[in-house]
Coordinates of C-alpha atoms and ligand atoms in Angstrom, one line a residue:
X1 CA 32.4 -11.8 -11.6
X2 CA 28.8 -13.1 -10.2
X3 CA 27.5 -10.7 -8.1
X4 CA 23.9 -11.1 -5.9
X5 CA 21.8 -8.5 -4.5
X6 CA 20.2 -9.0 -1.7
X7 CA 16.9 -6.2 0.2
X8 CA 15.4 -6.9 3.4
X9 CA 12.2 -4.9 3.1
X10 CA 11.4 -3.2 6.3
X11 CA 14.5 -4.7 8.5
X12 CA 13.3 -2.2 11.1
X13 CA 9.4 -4.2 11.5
X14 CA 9.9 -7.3 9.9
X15 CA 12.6 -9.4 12.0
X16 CA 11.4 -11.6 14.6
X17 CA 13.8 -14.6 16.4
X18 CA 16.4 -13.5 14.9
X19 CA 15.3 -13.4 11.3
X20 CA 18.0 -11.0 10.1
X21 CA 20.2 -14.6 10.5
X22 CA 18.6 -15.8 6.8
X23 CA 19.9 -12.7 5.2
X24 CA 23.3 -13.4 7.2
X25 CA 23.5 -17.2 6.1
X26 CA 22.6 -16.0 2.4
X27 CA 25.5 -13.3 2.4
X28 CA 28.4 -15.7 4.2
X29 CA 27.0 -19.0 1.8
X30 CA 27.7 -16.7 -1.0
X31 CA 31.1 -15.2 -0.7
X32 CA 32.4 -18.8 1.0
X33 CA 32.1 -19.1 -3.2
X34 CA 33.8 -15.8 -4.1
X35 CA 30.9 -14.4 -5.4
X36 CA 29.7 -10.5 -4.4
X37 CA 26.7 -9.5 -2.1
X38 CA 25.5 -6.5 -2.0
X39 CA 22.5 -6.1 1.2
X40 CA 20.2 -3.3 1.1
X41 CA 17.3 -1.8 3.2
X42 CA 14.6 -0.6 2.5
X43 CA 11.7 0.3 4.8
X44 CA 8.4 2.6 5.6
X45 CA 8.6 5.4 2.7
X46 CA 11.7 4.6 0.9
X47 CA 11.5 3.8 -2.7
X48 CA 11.7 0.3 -3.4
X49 CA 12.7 -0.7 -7.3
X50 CA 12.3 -4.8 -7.3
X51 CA 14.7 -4.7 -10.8
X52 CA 17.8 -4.1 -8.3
X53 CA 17.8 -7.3 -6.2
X54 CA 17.9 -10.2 -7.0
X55 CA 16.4 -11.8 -3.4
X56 CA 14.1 -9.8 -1.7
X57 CA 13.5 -11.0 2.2
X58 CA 11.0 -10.5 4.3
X59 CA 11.1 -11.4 7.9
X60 CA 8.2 -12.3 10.9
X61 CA 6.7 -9.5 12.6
X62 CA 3.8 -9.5 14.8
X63 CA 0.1 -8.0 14.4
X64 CA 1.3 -4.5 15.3
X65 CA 4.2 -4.2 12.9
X66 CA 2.0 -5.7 10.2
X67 CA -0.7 -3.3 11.1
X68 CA 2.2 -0.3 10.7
X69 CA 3.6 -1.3 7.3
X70 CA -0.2 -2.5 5.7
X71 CA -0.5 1.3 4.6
X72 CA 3.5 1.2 2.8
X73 CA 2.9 -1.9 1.5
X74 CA -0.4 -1.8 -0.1
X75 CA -0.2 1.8 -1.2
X76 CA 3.9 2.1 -2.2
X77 CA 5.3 -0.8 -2.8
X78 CA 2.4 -3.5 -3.6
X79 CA 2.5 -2.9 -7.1
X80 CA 6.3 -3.4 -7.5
X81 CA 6.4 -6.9 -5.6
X82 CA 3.0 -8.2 -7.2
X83 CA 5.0 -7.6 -10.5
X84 CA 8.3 -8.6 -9.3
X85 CA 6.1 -12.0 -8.2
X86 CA 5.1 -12.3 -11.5
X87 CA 8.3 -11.7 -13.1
X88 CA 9.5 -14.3 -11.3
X89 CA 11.9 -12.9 -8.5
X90 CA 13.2 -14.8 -5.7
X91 CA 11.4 -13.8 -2.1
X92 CA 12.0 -15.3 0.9
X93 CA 9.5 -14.6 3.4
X94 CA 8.7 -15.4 7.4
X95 CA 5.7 -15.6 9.0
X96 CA 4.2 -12.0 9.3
X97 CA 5.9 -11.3 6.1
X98 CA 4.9 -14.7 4.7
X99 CA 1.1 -13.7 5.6
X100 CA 1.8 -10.2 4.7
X101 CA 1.6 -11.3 0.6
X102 CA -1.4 -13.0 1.1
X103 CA -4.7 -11.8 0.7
X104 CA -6.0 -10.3 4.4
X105 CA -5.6 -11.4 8.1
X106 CA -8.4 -11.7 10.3
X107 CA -7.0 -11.2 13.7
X108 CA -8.9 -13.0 16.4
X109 CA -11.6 -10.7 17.6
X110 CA -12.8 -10.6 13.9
X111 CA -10.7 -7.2 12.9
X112 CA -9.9 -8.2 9.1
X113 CA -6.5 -6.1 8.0
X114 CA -6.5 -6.4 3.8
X115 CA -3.0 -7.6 3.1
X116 CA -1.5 -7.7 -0.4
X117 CA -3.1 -10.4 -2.5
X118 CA 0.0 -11.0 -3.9
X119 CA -0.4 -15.1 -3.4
X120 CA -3.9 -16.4 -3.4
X121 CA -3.9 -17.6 0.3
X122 CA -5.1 -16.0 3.7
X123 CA -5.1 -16.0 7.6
X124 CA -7.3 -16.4 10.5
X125 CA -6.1 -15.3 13.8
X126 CA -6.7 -18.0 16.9
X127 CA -6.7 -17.4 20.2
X128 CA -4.1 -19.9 20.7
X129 CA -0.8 -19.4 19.6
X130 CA 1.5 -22.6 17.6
X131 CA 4.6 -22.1 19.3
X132 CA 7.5 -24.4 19.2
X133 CA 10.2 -26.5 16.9
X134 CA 8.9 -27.7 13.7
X135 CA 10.3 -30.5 11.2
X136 CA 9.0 -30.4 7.6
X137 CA 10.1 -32.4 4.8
X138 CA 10.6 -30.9 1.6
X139 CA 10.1 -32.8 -1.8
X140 CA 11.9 -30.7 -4.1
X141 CA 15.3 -31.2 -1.3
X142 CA 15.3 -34.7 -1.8
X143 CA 17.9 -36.4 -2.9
X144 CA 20.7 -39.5 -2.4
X145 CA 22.3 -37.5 0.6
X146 CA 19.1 -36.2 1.9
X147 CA 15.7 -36.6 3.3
X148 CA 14.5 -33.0 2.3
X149 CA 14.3 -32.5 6.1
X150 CA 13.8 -28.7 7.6
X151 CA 14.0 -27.5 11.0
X152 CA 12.6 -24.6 12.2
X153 CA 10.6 -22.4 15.2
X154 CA 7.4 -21.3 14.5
X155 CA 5.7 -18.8 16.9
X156 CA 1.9 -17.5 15.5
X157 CA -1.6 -17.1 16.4
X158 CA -2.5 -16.7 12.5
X159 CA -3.8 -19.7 10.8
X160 CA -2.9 -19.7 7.0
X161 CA -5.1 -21.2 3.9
X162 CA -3.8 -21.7 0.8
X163 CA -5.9 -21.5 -2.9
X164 CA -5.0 -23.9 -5.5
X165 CA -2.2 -21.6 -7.2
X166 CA 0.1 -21.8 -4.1
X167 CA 1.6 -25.3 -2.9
X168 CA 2.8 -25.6 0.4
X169 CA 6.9 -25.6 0.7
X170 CA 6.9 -28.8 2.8
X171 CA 4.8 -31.7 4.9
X172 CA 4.8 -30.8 8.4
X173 CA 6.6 -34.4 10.4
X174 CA 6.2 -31.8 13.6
X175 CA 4.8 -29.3 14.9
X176 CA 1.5 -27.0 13.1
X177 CA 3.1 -25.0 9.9
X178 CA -0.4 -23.6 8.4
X179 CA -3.0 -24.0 10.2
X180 CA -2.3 -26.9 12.5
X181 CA -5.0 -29.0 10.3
X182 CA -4.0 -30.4 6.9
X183 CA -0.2 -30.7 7.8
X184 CA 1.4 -28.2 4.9
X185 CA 4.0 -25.5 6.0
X186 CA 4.9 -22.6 4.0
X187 CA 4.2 -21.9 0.8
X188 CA 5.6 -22.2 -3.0
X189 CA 4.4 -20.1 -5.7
X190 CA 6.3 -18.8 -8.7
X191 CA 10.1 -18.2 -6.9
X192 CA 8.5 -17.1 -3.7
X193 CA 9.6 -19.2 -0.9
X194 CA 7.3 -18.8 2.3
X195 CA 7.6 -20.2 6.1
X196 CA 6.5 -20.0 9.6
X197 CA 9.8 -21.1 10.5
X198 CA 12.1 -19.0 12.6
X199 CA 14.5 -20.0 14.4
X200 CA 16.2 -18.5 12.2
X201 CA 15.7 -21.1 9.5
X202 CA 18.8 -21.1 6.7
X203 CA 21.5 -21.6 8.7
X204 CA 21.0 -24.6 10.1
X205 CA 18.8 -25.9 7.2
X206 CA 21.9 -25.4 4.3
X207 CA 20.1 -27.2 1.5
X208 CA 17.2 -24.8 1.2
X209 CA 19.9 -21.8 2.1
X210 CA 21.5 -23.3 -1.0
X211 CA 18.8 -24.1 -3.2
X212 CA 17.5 -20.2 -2.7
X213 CA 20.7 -19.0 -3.9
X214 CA 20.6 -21.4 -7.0
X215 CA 17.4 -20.3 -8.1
X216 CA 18.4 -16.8 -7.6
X217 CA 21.7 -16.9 -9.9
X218 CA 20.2 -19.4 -12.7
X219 CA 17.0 -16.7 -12.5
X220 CA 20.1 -13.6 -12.6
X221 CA 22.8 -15.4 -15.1
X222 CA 21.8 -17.6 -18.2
X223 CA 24.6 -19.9 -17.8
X224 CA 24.4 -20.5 -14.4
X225 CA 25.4 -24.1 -13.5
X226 CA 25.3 -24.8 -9.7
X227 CA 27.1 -23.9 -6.4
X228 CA 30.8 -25.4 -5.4
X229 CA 30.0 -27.5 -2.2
X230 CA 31.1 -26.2 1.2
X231 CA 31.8 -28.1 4.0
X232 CA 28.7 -27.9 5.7
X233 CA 29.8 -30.2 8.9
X234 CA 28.8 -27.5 11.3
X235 CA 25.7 -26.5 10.1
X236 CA 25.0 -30.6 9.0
X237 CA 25.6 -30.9 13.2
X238 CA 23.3 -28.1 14.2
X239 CA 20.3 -29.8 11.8
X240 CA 20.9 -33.5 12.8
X241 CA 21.0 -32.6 16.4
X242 CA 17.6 -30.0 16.5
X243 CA 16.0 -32.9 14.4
X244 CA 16.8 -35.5 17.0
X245 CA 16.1 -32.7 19.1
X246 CA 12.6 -32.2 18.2
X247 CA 11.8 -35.6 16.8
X248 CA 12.6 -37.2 20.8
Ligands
LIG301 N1 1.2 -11.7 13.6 C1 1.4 -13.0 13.2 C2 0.8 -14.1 14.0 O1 0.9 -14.1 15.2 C3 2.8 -13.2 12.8 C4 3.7 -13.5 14.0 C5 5.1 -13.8 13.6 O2 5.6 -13.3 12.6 N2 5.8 -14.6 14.4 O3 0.2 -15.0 13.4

């Protein structure tokens, strides 16, 4: 029997637009194959031991809630994901939770909140917020029946900077991703997968739902091949159509 386990850290703060929908697509993507999930959550004081789960998620939360859980995160549980990071664990994070791993966030009147330093990259709050559908193209996506295409929402004042350790998880085609300046969205770095994107983003991007889950079982089970195809025409509809959608 392949089984996957699955904790949203801090479901209660960290699940903007509708972010809970990632866990959701992961779960239905996984049993479609016959293969157990098991969700758990854990938030603000509970114990969390990385060596149960096999995908830990992390939604978007604003300022406030990342203000709220800095205290649980750096002092409780920072040491567990910096290792779990290292050991090479599959995260999925959003926005705040994306900038949540990185080093600090400097919100816009100059208030710097020290974050986890768990990927070498940071974030400068604007005064503007980057609101509105984004396309990114993937490389590692790419294939004969693809264009490595994502679509997303992104909604964030914060302007992310990546060091050289951490590679962006796409190109931006539209919209800001980072920063608005040198087109890269997200962020890659061991088996951590990182994005602005809401929306929310893996069910109507299938391929990256998919490729999270591969990563997760070859990472979980030795002998791990690949995942039986589904018939995605629904959720192939959804992302054609917001592409079009966004691409005018
Ligand atoms: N506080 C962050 C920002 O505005 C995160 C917002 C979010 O998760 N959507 O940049």
């Amino acid at each position: 029997m392949i089984e996957i386990n699955i904790c949203h850290l801090y479901p209660d703060l960290l699940n903007l637009y509708g972010d809970r929908g990632n866990v959701i697509t992961l779960v239905k993507r996984a049993q479609w194959r016959g293969i157990t999930v098991n969700v758990s959550h854990v938030s603000l004081g509970e114990s969390f031991d990385s060596e149960k789960y096999d995908i830990v998620f992390l939604g978007g939360g604003q300022d406030y809630e990342q203000e709220i859980i800095q205290d649980d995160v750096l002092k409780s549980k920072g040491n567990e994901i910096k290792n779990a990071i290292q050991n090479h664990k599959v995260f999925l994070c959003i926005c705040g939770g994306y900038q949540l791993l990185g080093k600090y966030y400097k919100t816009w009147d100059g208030k710097e909140i020290e974050f986890l330093g768990a990927l070498d990259l940071w974030t400068i709050g604007g005064k503007e917020r980057m609101i509105g559908n984004i396309v990114f193209e993937c490389d590692f996506l790419k294939s004969e029946s693809s264009d490595g295409r994502i679509v997303g929402f992104e909604n964030h004042s914060g302007r992310t900077y990546l060091g050289p350790s951490v590679k962006p998880l796409g190109k931006v085609v539209k919209g800001y991703g980072n920063n608005g300046e040198d087109f890269g969205e997200g962020a890659i770095y061991n088996n951590v997968f990182c994005s602005y994107s809401h929306g929310s983003l893996l069910p109507k991007n299938p391929s990256l739902a998919d490729h999270i889950l591969t990563v997760a079982l070859k990472q979980k089970y030795s002998d791990f091949a690949s995942l039986e195809p589904l018939n995605d025409d629904f959720e192939n509809i959804a992302h054609s159509t917001m592409i079009k959608r966004v691409m005018g």
